[in-house]
């Protein structure tokens, strides 16, 4: 076979539109081109996709946490009794009140008596020179403020505050509402405010 200039092609060097072992070997060019990785210059390659995936993970974690908070508020609400205790404790924070520490509790300090059941629980609180003795029964409570003096006493605890109690001139007071759950006593004697430690009935 010859071209327009009269030169002849070597049939063995040309087969089916591709050159064989000559300088114009298309397989060689194909191999060279296949080494180029277009993803190297692609901004949407592995690096960009990795950063995008990490962003999605952080976003999903934030949404999951918020959904869990909402579910907890609906499925596991704070008990009303605990809310009231928190409100009372916060109110006490703003008062110039003295804390009466528990110095005696018959459930802990008294010696058990054989054969005696359903005995009253005796409590003693002390704040400075003020002492409060309290007897807790299934019917309510009674007590005395020492030294004897009039006082206004509030029983803290429960979903609703109870009616205030009044100590007479001898410091004696009684309440006919049984105690349940955590409770404390707040005493107002003149300009002084005393709050007992919280106990569980």
mmCIF file with all atom_site columns, C-alpha atoms in Angstrom:
data_model
loop_
_atom_site.group_PDB
_atom_site.id
_atom_site.type_symbol
_atom_site.label_atom_id
_atom_site.label_alt_id
_atom_site.label_comp_id
_atom_site.label_asym_id
_atom_site.label_entity_id
_atom_site.label_seq_id
_atom_site.pdbx_PDB_ins_code
_atom_site.Cartn_x
_atom_site.Cartn_y
_atom_site.Cartn_z
_atom_site.occupancy
_atom_site.B_iso_or_equiv
_atom_site.pdbx_formal_charge
_atom_site.auth_seq_id
_atom_site.auth_comp_id
_atom_site.auth_asym_id
_atom_site.auth_atom_id
_atom_site.pdbx_PDB_model_num
ATOM 1   C CA . UNK A 1 1   ? 0.000   0.000  0.000   1.00 0.00 ? 1   UNK A CA 1
ATOM 2   C CA . UNK A 1 2   ? 1.329   3.473  -0.777  1.00 0.00 ? 2   UNK A CA 1
ATOM 3   C CA . UNK A 1 3   ? 0.349   7.016  0.077   1.00 0.00 ? 3   UNK A CA 1
ATOM 4   C CA . UNK A 1 4   ? 0.023   9.964  -2.245  1.00 0.00 ? 4   UNK A CA 1
ATOM 5   C CA . UNK A 1 5   ? 3.760   10.550 -2.172  1.00 0.00 ? 5   UNK A CA 1
ATOM 6   C CA . UNK A 1 6   ? 4.438   7.048  -3.262  1.00 0.00 ? 6   UNK A CA 1
ATOM 7   C CA . UNK A 1 7   ? 5.712   5.820  0.068   1.00 0.00 ? 7   UNK A CA 1
ATOM 8   C CA . UNK A 1 8   ? 4.649   2.352  1.049   1.00 0.00 ? 8   UNK A CA 1
ATOM 9   C CA . UNK A 1 9   ? 3.179   1.319  4.392   1.00 0.00 ? 9   UNK A CA 1
ATOM 10  C CA . UNK A 1 10  ? 4.387   -1.812 6.008   1.00 0.00 ? 10  UNK A CA 1
ATOM 11  C CA . UNK A 1 11  ? 1.341   -4.032 6.382   1.00 0.00 ? 11  UNK A CA 1
ATOM 12  C CA . UNK A 1 12  ? 2.912   -5.732 9.353   1.00 0.00 ? 12  UNK A CA 1
ATOM 13  C CA . UNK A 1 13  ? 3.276   -2.390 11.106  1.00 0.00 ? 13  UNK A CA 1
ATOM 14  C CA . UNK A 1 14  ? -0.387  -1.449 10.688  1.00 0.00 ? 14  UNK A CA 1
ATOM 15  C CA . UNK A 1 15  ? -3.258  -3.593 11.791  1.00 0.00 ? 15  UNK A CA 1
ATOM 16  C CA . UNK A 1 16  ? -6.847  -2.545 12.257  1.00 0.00 ? 16  UNK A CA 1
ATOM 17  C CA . UNK A 1 17  ? -6.218  1.195  12.661  1.00 0.00 ? 17  UNK A CA 1
ATOM 18  C CA . UNK A 1 18  ? -3.371  0.895  15.204  1.00 0.00 ? 18  UNK A CA 1
ATOM 19  C CA . UNK A 1 19  ? 0.331   0.844  14.838  1.00 0.00 ? 19  UNK A CA 1
ATOM 20  C CA . UNK A 1 20  ? 2.400   -1.975 16.137  1.00 0.00 ? 20  UNK A CA 1
ATOM 21  C CA . UNK A 1 21  ? 5.913   -1.531 17.404  1.00 0.00 ? 21  UNK A CA 1
ATOM 22  C CA . UNK A 1 22  ? 6.527   1.855  15.827  1.00 0.00 ? 22  UNK A CA 1
ATOM 23  C CA . UNK A 1 23  ? 6.961   5.208  17.450  1.00 0.00 ? 23  UNK A CA 1
ATOM 24  C CA . UNK A 1 24  ? 3.235   5.849  17.157  1.00 0.00 ? 24  UNK A CA 1
ATOM 25  C CA . UNK A 1 25  ? 2.139   3.056  19.443  1.00 0.00 ? 25  UNK A CA 1
ATOM 26  C CA . UNK A 1 26  ? -1.344  4.034  20.702  1.00 0.00 ? 26  UNK A CA 1
ATOM 27  C CA . UNK A 1 27  ? -1.168  1.568  23.598  1.00 0.00 ? 27  UNK A CA 1
ATOM 28  C CA . UNK A 1 28  ? 1.777   3.501  24.968  1.00 0.00 ? 28  UNK A CA 1
ATOM 29  C CA . UNK A 1 29  ? -0.184  6.730  24.826  1.00 0.00 ? 29  UNK A CA 1
ATOM 30  C CA . UNK A 1 30  ? -3.205  5.090  26.421  1.00 0.00 ? 30  UNK A CA 1
ATOM 31  C CA . UNK A 1 31  ? -1.086  3.828  29.314  1.00 0.00 ? 31  UNK A CA 1
ATOM 32  C CA . UNK A 1 32  ? 0.412   7.257  29.866  1.00 0.00 ? 32  UNK A CA 1
ATOM 33  C CA . UNK A 1 33  ? -2.995  8.921  29.875  1.00 0.00 ? 33  UNK A CA 1
ATOM 34  C CA . UNK A 1 34  ? -4.443  6.340  32.236  1.00 0.00 ? 34  UNK A CA 1
ATOM 35  C CA . UNK A 1 35  ? -1.901  7.350  34.902  1.00 0.00 ? 35  UNK A CA 1
ATOM 36  C CA . UNK A 1 36  ? -3.537  10.744 35.294  1.00 0.00 ? 36  UNK A CA 1
ATOM 37  C CA . UNK A 1 37  ? -6.024  10.776 38.188  1.00 0.00 ? 37  UNK A CA 1
ATOM 38  C CA . UNK A 1 38  ? -8.668  13.451 37.562  1.00 0.00 ? 38  UNK A CA 1
ATOM 39  C CA . UNK A 1 39  ? -9.745  13.229 41.188  1.00 0.00 ? 39  UNK A CA 1
ATOM 40  C CA . UNK A 1 40  ? -6.445  14.852 42.236  1.00 0.00 ? 40  UNK A CA 1
ATOM 41  C CA . UNK A 1 41  ? -7.685  18.216 41.004  1.00 0.00 ? 41  UNK A CA 1
ATOM 42  C CA . UNK A 1 42  ? -11.335 17.599 41.848  1.00 0.00 ? 42  UNK A CA 1
ATOM 43  C CA . UNK A 1 43  ? -12.387 19.750 44.841  1.00 0.00 ? 43  UNK A CA 1
ATOM 44  C CA . UNK A 1 44  ? -15.228 17.322 45.476  1.00 0.00 ? 44  UNK A CA 1
ATOM 45  C CA . UNK A 1 45  ? -12.858 14.371 46.003  1.00 0.00 ? 45  UNK A CA 1
ATOM 46  C CA . UNK A 1 46  ? -12.184 12.325 49.102  1.00 0.00 ? 46  UNK A CA 1
ATOM 47  C CA . UNK A 1 47  ? -10.953 15.267 51.222  1.00 0.00 ? 47  UNK A CA 1
ATOM 48  C CA . UNK A 1 48  ? -14.002 17.382 50.592  1.00 0.00 ? 48  UNK A CA 1
ATOM 49  C CA . UNK A 1 49  ? -16.376 14.448 51.079  1.00 0.00 ? 49  UNK A CA 1
ATOM 50  C CA . UNK A 1 50  ? -14.647 13.552 54.378  1.00 0.00 ? 50  UNK A CA 1
ATOM 51  C CA . UNK A 1 51  ? -15.138 17.030 55.766  1.00 0.00 ? 51  UNK A CA 1
ATOM 52  C CA . UNK A 1 52  ? -18.755 16.967 54.618  1.00 0.00 ? 52  UNK A CA 1
ATOM 53  C CA . UNK A 1 53  ? -19.366 13.631 56.369  1.00 0.00 ? 53  UNK A CA 1
ATOM 54  C CA . UNK A 1 54  ? -17.892 14.932 59.630  1.00 0.00 ? 54  UNK A CA 1
ATOM 55  C CA . UNK A 1 55  ? -20.159 17.977 59.448  1.00 0.00 ? 55  UNK A CA 1
ATOM 56  C CA . UNK A 1 56  ? -23.189 15.731 58.976  1.00 0.00 ? 56  UNK A CA 1
ATOM 57  C CA . UNK A 1 57  ? -22.183 13.631 62.002  1.00 0.00 ? 57  UNK A CA 1
ATOM 58  C CA . UNK A 1 58  ? -21.899 16.702 64.248  1.00 0.00 ? 58  UNK A CA 1
ATOM 59  C CA . UNK A 1 59  ? -25.229 18.040 62.994  1.00 0.00 ? 59  UNK A CA 1
ATOM 60  C CA . UNK A 1 60  ? -26.961 14.691 63.532  1.00 0.00 ? 60  UNK A CA 1
ATOM 61  C CA . UNK A 1 61  ? -25.542 14.420 67.078  1.00 0.00 ? 61  UNK A CA 1
ATOM 62  C CA . UNK A 1 62  ? -26.913 17.866 67.959  1.00 0.00 ? 62  UNK A CA 1
ATOM 63  C CA . UNK A 1 63  ? -30.362 17.002 66.636  1.00 0.00 ? 63  UNK A CA 1
ATOM 64  C CA . UNK A 1 64  ? -30.344 13.672 68.480  1.00 0.00 ? 64  UNK A CA 1
ATOM 65  C CA . UNK A 1 65  ? -29.465 15.345 71.782  1.00 0.00 ? 65  UNK A CA 1
ATOM 66  C CA . UNK A 1 66  ? -32.277 17.874 71.381  1.00 0.00 ? 66  UNK A CA 1
ATOM 67  C CA . UNK A 1 67  ? -34.797 15.142 70.550  1.00 0.00 ? 67  UNK A CA 1
ATOM 68  C CA . UNK A 1 68  ? -33.743 13.161 73.629  1.00 0.00 ? 68  UNK A CA 1
ATOM 69  C CA . UNK A 1 69  ? -34.202 16.230 75.835  1.00 0.00 ? 69  UNK A CA 1
ATOM 70  C CA . UNK A 1 70  ? -37.701 16.779 74.490  1.00 0.00 ? 70  UNK A CA 1
ATOM 71  C CA . UNK A 1 71  ? -38.599 13.123 74.946  1.00 0.00 ? 71  UNK A CA 1
ATOM 72  C CA . UNK A 1 72  ? -37.329 13.138 78.540  1.00 0.00 ? 72  UNK A CA 1
ATOM 73  C CA . UNK A 1 73  ? -39.423 16.211 79.335  1.00 0.00 ? 73  UNK A CA 1
ATOM 74  C CA . UNK A 1 74  ? -42.556 14.446 78.059  1.00 0.00 ? 74  UNK A CA 1
ATOM 75  C CA . UNK A 1 75  ? -41.948 10.872 79.211  1.00 0.00 ? 75  UNK A CA 1
ATOM 76  C CA . UNK A 1 76  ? -40.089 11.561 82.477  1.00 0.00 ? 76  UNK A CA 1
ATOM 77  C CA . UNK A 1 77  ? -41.301 14.910 83.871  1.00 0.00 ? 77  UNK A CA 1
ATOM 78  C CA . UNK A 1 78  ? -40.040 16.301 87.164  1.00 0.00 ? 78  UNK A CA 1
ATOM 79  C CA . UNK A 1 79  ? -42.433 15.298 90.000  1.00 0.00 ? 79  UNK A CA 1
ATOM 80  C CA . UNK A 1 80  ? -44.521 18.164 91.369  1.00 0.00 ? 80  UNK A CA 1
ATOM 81  C CA . UNK A 1 81  ? -43.296 17.383 94.879  1.00 0.00 ? 81  UNK A CA 1
ATOM 82  C CA . UNK A 1 82  ? -39.677 17.820 93.828  1.00 0.00 ? 82  UNK A CA 1
ATOM 83  C CA . UNK A 1 83  ? -40.514 21.050 92.012  1.00 0.00 ? 83  UNK A CA 1
ATOM 84  C CA . UNK A 1 84  ? -42.115 22.467 95.160  1.00 0.00 ? 84  UNK A CA 1
ATOM 85  C CA . UNK A 1 85  ? -39.075 21.533 97.232  1.00 0.00 ? 85  UNK A CA 1
ATOM 86  C CA . UNK A 1 86  ? -36.830 23.280 94.726  1.00 0.00 ? 86  UNK A CA 1
ATOM 87  C CA . UNK A 1 87  ? -39.023 26.398 94.846  1.00 0.00 ? 87  UNK A CA 1
ATOM 88  C CA . UNK A 1 88  ? -38.952 26.425 98.643  1.00 0.00 ? 88  UNK A CA 1
ATOM 89  C CA . UNK A 1 89  ? -35.191 25.957 98.719  1.00 0.00 ? 89  UNK A CA 1
ATOM 90  C CA . UNK A 1 90  ? -34.722 28.818 96.264  1.00 0.00 ? 90  UNK A CA 1
ATOM 91  C CA . UNK A 1 91  ? -36.988 31.062 98.318  1.00 0.00 ? 91  UNK A CA 1
ATOM 92  C CA . UNK A 1 92  ? -34.951 30.308 101.425 1.00 0.00 ? 92  UNK A CA 1
ATOM 93  C CA . UNK A 1 93  ? -31.799 31.331 99.594  1.00 0.00 ? 93  UNK A CA 1
ATOM 94  C CA . UNK A 1 94  ? -32.899 34.971 99.642  1.00 0.00 ? 94  UNK A CA 1
ATOM 95  C CA . UNK A 1 95  ? -33.765 35.034 103.332 1.00 0.00 ? 95  UNK A CA 1
ATOM 96  C CA . UNK A 1 96  ? -31.436 35.864 106.157 1.00 0.00 ? 96  UNK A CA 1
ATOM 97  C CA . UNK A 1 97  ? -32.263 32.567 107.812 1.00 0.00 ? 97  UNK A CA 1
ATOM 98  C CA . UNK A 1 98  ? -30.303 30.456 110.246 1.00 0.00 ? 98  UNK A CA 1
ATOM 99  C CA . UNK A 1 99  ? -30.157 26.724 109.686 1.00 0.00 ? 99  UNK A CA 1
ATOM 100 C CA . UNK A 1 100 ? -31.178 24.589 112.653 1.00 0.00 ? 100 UNK A CA 1
ATOM 101 C CA . UNK A 1 101 ? -29.066 21.453 112.556 1.00 0.00 ? 101 UNK A CA 1
ATOM 102 C CA . UNK A 1 102 ? -30.443 18.069 113.531 1.00 0.00 ? 102 UNK A CA 1
ATOM 103 C CA . UNK A 1 103 ? -28.869 17.031 116.831 1.00 0.00 ? 103 UNK A CA 1
ATOM 104 C CA . UNK A 1 104 ? -31.130 14.107 117.735 1.00 0.00 ? 104 UNK A CA 1
ATOM 105 C CA . UNK A 1 105 ? -33.245 11.641 115.743 1.00 0.00 ? 105 UNK A CA 1
ATOM 106 C CA . UNK A 1 106 ? -34.888 8.760  117.586 1.00 0.00 ? 106 UNK A CA 1
ATOM 107 C CA . UNK A 1 107 ? -34.751 6.615  114.452 1.00 0.00 ? 107 UNK A CA 1
ATOM 108 C CA . UNK A 1 108 ? -30.960 6.766  114.620 1.00 0.00 ? 108 UNK A CA 1
ATOM 109 C CA . UNK A 1 109 ? -29.929 7.722  118.133 1.00 0.00 ? 109 UNK A CA 1
ATOM 110 C CA . UNK A 1 110 ? -32.514 6.083  120.397 1.00 0.00 ? 110 UNK A CA 1
ATOM 111 C CA . UNK A 1 111 ? -32.081 2.538  121.663 1.00 0.00 ? 111 UNK A CA 1
ATOM 112 C CA . UNK A 1 112 ? -34.784 0.162  120.400 1.00 0.00 ? 112 UNK A CA 1
ATOM 113 C CA . UNK A 1 113 ? -37.258 -1.140 122.980 1.00 0.00 ? 113 UNK A CA 1
ATOM 114 C CA . UNK A 1 114 ? -38.343 -4.753 122.634 1.00 0.00 ? 114 UNK A CA 1
ATOM 115 C CA . UNK A 1 115 ? -42.047 -5.223 121.990 1.00 0.00 ? 115 UNK A CA 1
ATOM 116 C CA . UNK A 1 116 ? -42.730 -1.533 121.358 1.00 0.00 ? 116 UNK A CA 1
ATOM 117 C CA . UNK A 1 117 ? -43.903 -0.610 117.867 1.00 0.00 ? 117 UNK A CA 1
ATOM 118 C CA . UNK A 1 118 ? -45.302 2.485  116.228 1.00 0.00 ? 118 UNK A CA 1
ATOM 119 C CA . UNK A 1 119 ? -43.489 4.833  118.565 1.00 0.00 ? 119 UNK A CA 1
ATOM 120 C CA . UNK A 1 120 ? -43.403 8.564  117.811 1.00 0.00 ? 120 UNK A CA 1
ATOM 121 C CA . UNK A 1 121 ? -40.315 9.893  116.119 1.00 0.00 ? 121 UNK A CA 1
ATOM 122 C CA . UNK A 1 122 ? -38.514 12.429 118.264 1.00 0.00 ? 122 UNK A CA 1
ATOM 123 C CA . UNK A 1 123 ? -36.411 15.148 116.636 1.00 0.00 ? 123 UNK A CA 1
ATOM 124 C CA . UNK A 1 124 ? -34.303 17.954 118.047 1.00 0.00 ? 124 UNK A CA 1
ATOM 125 C CA . UNK A 1 125 ? -32.964 20.874 116.003 1.00 0.00 ? 125 UNK A CA 1
ATOM 126 C CA . UNK A 1 126 ? -30.629 23.580 117.238 1.00 0.00 ? 126 UNK A CA 1
ATOM 127 C CA . UNK A 1 127 ? -29.560 26.953 115.821 1.00 0.00 ? 127 UNK A CA 1
ATOM 128 C CA . UNK A 1 128 ? -27.509 28.995 118.264 1.00 0.00 ? 128 UNK A CA 1
ATOM 129 C CA . UNK A 1 129 ? -29.544 29.503 121.415 1.00 0.00 ? 129 UNK A CA 1
ATOM 130 C CA . UNK A 1 130 ? -32.808 28.340 119.767 1.00 0.00 ? 130 UNK A CA 1
ATOM 131 C CA . UNK A 1 131 ? -33.863 24.712 120.143 1.00 0.00 ? 131 UNK A CA 1
ATOM 132 C CA . UNK A 1 132 ? -36.851 23.056 118.475 1.00 0.00 ? 132 UNK A CA 1
ATOM 133 C CA . UNK A 1 133 ? -38.152 19.742 119.806 1.00 0.00 ? 133 UNK A CA 1
ATOM 134 C CA . UNK A 1 134 ? -40.553 17.915 117.474 1.00 0.00 ? 134 UNK A CA 1
ATOM 135 C CA . UNK A 1 135 ? -42.598 14.735 117.906 1.00 0.00 ? 135 UNK A CA 1
ATOM 136 C CA . UNK A 1 136 ? -43.790 13.182 114.639 1.00 0.00 ? 136 UNK A CA 1
ATOM 137 C CA . UNK A 1 137 ? -46.688 10.708 114.649 1.00 0.00 ? 137 UNK A CA 1
ATOM 138 C CA . UNK A 1 138 ? -48.978 9.168  112.075 1.00 0.00 ? 138 UNK A CA 1
ATOM 139 C CA . UNK A 1 139 ? -51.567 11.843 112.910 1.00 0.00 ? 139 UNK A CA 1
ATOM 140 C CA . UNK A 1 140 ? -49.288 14.876 112.555 1.00 0.00 ? 140 UNK A CA 1
ATOM 141 C CA . UNK A 1 141 ? -46.718 16.578 114.729 1.00 0.00 ? 141 UNK A CA 1
ATOM 142 C CA . UNK A 1 142 ? -46.319 18.537 117.936 1.00 0.00 ? 142 UNK A CA 1
ATOM 143 C CA . UNK A 1 143 ? -43.375 20.374 119.374 1.00 0.00 ? 143 UNK A CA 1
ATOM 144 C CA . UNK A 1 144 ? -41.938 23.214 121.378 1.00 0.00 ? 144 UNK A CA 1
ATOM 145 C CA . UNK A 1 145 ? -39.597 26.124 120.743 1.00 0.00 ? 145 UNK A CA 1
ATOM 146 C CA . UNK A 1 146 ? -36.985 26.811 123.430 1.00 0.00 ? 146 UNK A CA 1
ATOM 147 C CA . UNK A 1 147 ? -36.508 29.199 125.061 1.00 0.00 ? 147 UNK A CA 1
ATOM 148 C CA . UNK A 1 148 ? -40.317 29.484 125.201 1.00 0.00 ? 148 UNK A CA 1
ATOM 149 C CA . UNK A 1 149 ? -41.601 32.183 122.856 1.00 0.00 ? 149 UNK A CA 1
ATOM 150 C CA . UNK A 1 150 ? -44.367 32.762 120.317 1.00 0.00 ? 150 UNK A CA 1
ATOM 151 C CA . UNK A 1 151 ? -43.501 31.751 116.775 1.00 0.00 ? 151 UNK A CA 1
ATOM 152 C CA . UNK A 1 152 ? -45.063 31.233 113.376 1.00 0.00 ? 152 UNK A CA 1
ATOM 153 C CA . UNK A 1 153 ? -44.140 27.842 111.941 1.00 0.00 ? 153 UNK A CA 1
ATOM 154 C CA . UNK A 1 154 ? -44.450 26.648 108.357 1.00 0.00 ? 154 UNK A CA 1
ATOM 155 C CA . UNK A 1 155 ? -44.183 22.999 107.353 1.00 0.00 ? 155 UNK A CA 1
ATOM 156 C CA . UNK A 1 156 ? -42.283 22.826 104.060 1.00 0.00 ? 156 UNK A CA 1
ATOM 157 C CA . UNK A 1 157 ? -42.731 19.847 101.786 1.00 0.00 ? 157 UNK A CA 1
ATOM 158 C CA . UNK A 1 158 ? -45.310 18.233 99.543  1.00 0.00 ? 158 UNK A CA 1
ATOM 159 C CA . UNK A 1 159 ? -46.864 19.637 96.389  1.00 0.00 ? 159 UNK A CA 1
ATOM 160 C CA . UNK A 1 160 ? -48.744 22.313 98.376  1.00 0.00 ? 160 UNK A CA 1
ATOM 161 C CA . UNK A 1 161 ? -47.630 24.299 101.403 1.00 0.00 ? 161 UNK A CA 1
ATOM 162 C CA . UNK A 1 162 ? -49.553 23.417 104.547 1.00 0.00 ? 162 UNK A CA 1
ATOM 163 C CA . UNK A 1 163 ? -51.351 25.829 106.809 1.00 0.00 ? 163 UNK A CA 1
ATOM 164 C CA . UNK A 1 164 ? -48.959 27.723 109.092 1.00 0.00 ? 164 UNK A CA 1
ATOM 165 C CA . UNK A 1 165 ? -48.800 26.677 112.725 1.00 0.00 ? 165 UNK A CA 1
ATOM 166 C CA . UNK A 1 166 ? -48.651 29.036 115.694 1.00 0.00 ? 166 UNK A CA 1
ATOM 167 C CA . UNK A 1 167 ? -46.574 28.463 118.796 1.00 0.00 ? 167 UNK A CA 1
ATOM 168 C CA . UNK A 1 168 ? -48.073 29.906 121.973 1.00 0.00 ? 168 UNK A CA 1
ATOM 169 C CA . UNK A 1 169 ? -46.260 31.893 124.649 1.00 0.00 ? 169 UNK A CA 1
ATOM 170 C CA . UNK A 1 170 ? -44.738 28.654 125.947 1.00 0.00 ? 170 UNK A CA 1
ATOM 171 C CA . UNK A 1 171 ? -43.445 27.807 122.470 1.00 0.00 ? 171 UNK A CA 1
ATOM 172 C CA . UNK A 1 172 ? -45.821 24.866 122.019 1.00 0.00 ? 172 UNK A CA 1
ATOM 173 C CA . UNK A 1 173 ? -47.349 24.033 118.633 1.00 0.00 ? 173 UNK A CA 1
ATOM 174 C CA . UNK A 1 174 ? -49.316 21.191 117.037 1.00 0.00 ? 174 UNK A CA 1
ATOM 175 C CA . UNK A 1 175 ? -50.243 20.162 113.508 1.00 0.00 ? 175 UNK A CA 1
ATOM 176 C CA . UNK A 1 176 ? -52.864 17.601 112.468 1.00 0.00 ? 176 UNK A CA 1
ATOM 177 C CA . UNK A 1 177 ? -51.591 16.963 108.932 1.00 0.00 ? 177 UNK A CA 1
ATOM 178 C CA . UNK A 1 178 ? -49.497 13.773 108.582 1.00 0.00 ? 178 UNK A CA 1
ATOM 179 C CA . UNK A 1 179 ? -46.051 14.334 107.128 1.00 0.00 ? 179 UNK A CA 1
ATOM 180 C CA . UNK A 1 180 ? -44.974 12.506 103.988 1.00 0.00 ? 180 UNK A CA 1
ATOM 181 C CA . UNK A 1 181 ? -41.837 12.673 101.928 1.00 0.00 ? 181 UNK A CA 1
ATOM 182 C CA . UNK A 1 182 ? -39.133 15.285 102.532 1.00 0.00 ? 182 UNK A CA 1
ATOM 183 C CA . UNK A 1 183 ? -40.062 18.055 104.959 1.00 0.00 ? 183 UNK A CA 1
ATOM 184 C CA . UNK A 1 184 ? -38.554 20.920 106.929 1.00 0.00 ? 184 UNK A CA 1
ATOM 185 C CA . UNK A 1 185 ? -39.796 23.548 109.394 1.00 0.00 ? 185 UNK A CA 1
ATOM 186 C CA . UNK A 1 186 ? -39.425 27.283 108.994 1.00 0.00 ? 186 UNK A CA 1
ATOM 187 C CA . UNK A 1 187 ? -39.832 29.319 112.194 1.00 0.00 ? 187 UNK A CA 1
ATOM 188 C CA . UNK A 1 188 ? -40.318 33.057 112.450 1.00 0.00 ? 188 UNK A CA 1
ATOM 189 C CA . UNK A 1 189 ? -39.747 34.455 115.910 1.00 0.00 ? 189 UNK A CA 1
ATOM 190 C CA . UNK A 1 190 ? -39.946 38.220 115.855 1.00 0.00 ? 190 UNK A CA 1
ATOM 191 C CA . UNK A 1 191 ? -37.337 39.336 113.318 1.00 0.00 ? 191 UNK A CA 1
ATOM 192 C CA . UNK A 1 192 ? -35.455 36.028 113.389 1.00 0.00 ? 192 UNK A CA 1
ATOM 193 C CA . UNK A 1 193 ? -35.938 33.220 110.849 1.00 0.00 ? 193 UNK A CA 1
ATOM 194 C CA . UNK A 1 194 ? -34.828 29.653 111.536 1.00 0.00 ? 194 UNK A CA 1
ATOM 195 C CA . UNK A 1 195 ? -35.073 26.785 109.055 1.00 0.00 ? 195 UNK A CA 1
ATOM 196 C CA . UNK A 1 196 ? -34.508 23.174 110.059 1.00 0.00 ? 196 UNK A CA 1
ATOM 197 C CA . UNK A 1 197 ? -32.609 20.635 108.029 1.00 0.00 ? 197 UNK A CA 1
ATOM 198 C CA . UNK A 1 198 ? -34.621 18.661 105.491 1.00 0.00 ? 198 UNK A CA 1
ATOM 199 C CA . UNK A 1 199 ? -35.644 15.174 106.587 1.00 0.00 ? 199 UNK A CA 1
ATOM 200 C CA . UNK A 1 200 ? -37.718 12.378 105.123 1.00 0.00 ? 200 UNK A CA 1
ATOM 201 C CA . UNK A 1 201 ? -40.822 11.457 107.098 1.00 0.00 ? 201 UNK A CA 1
#
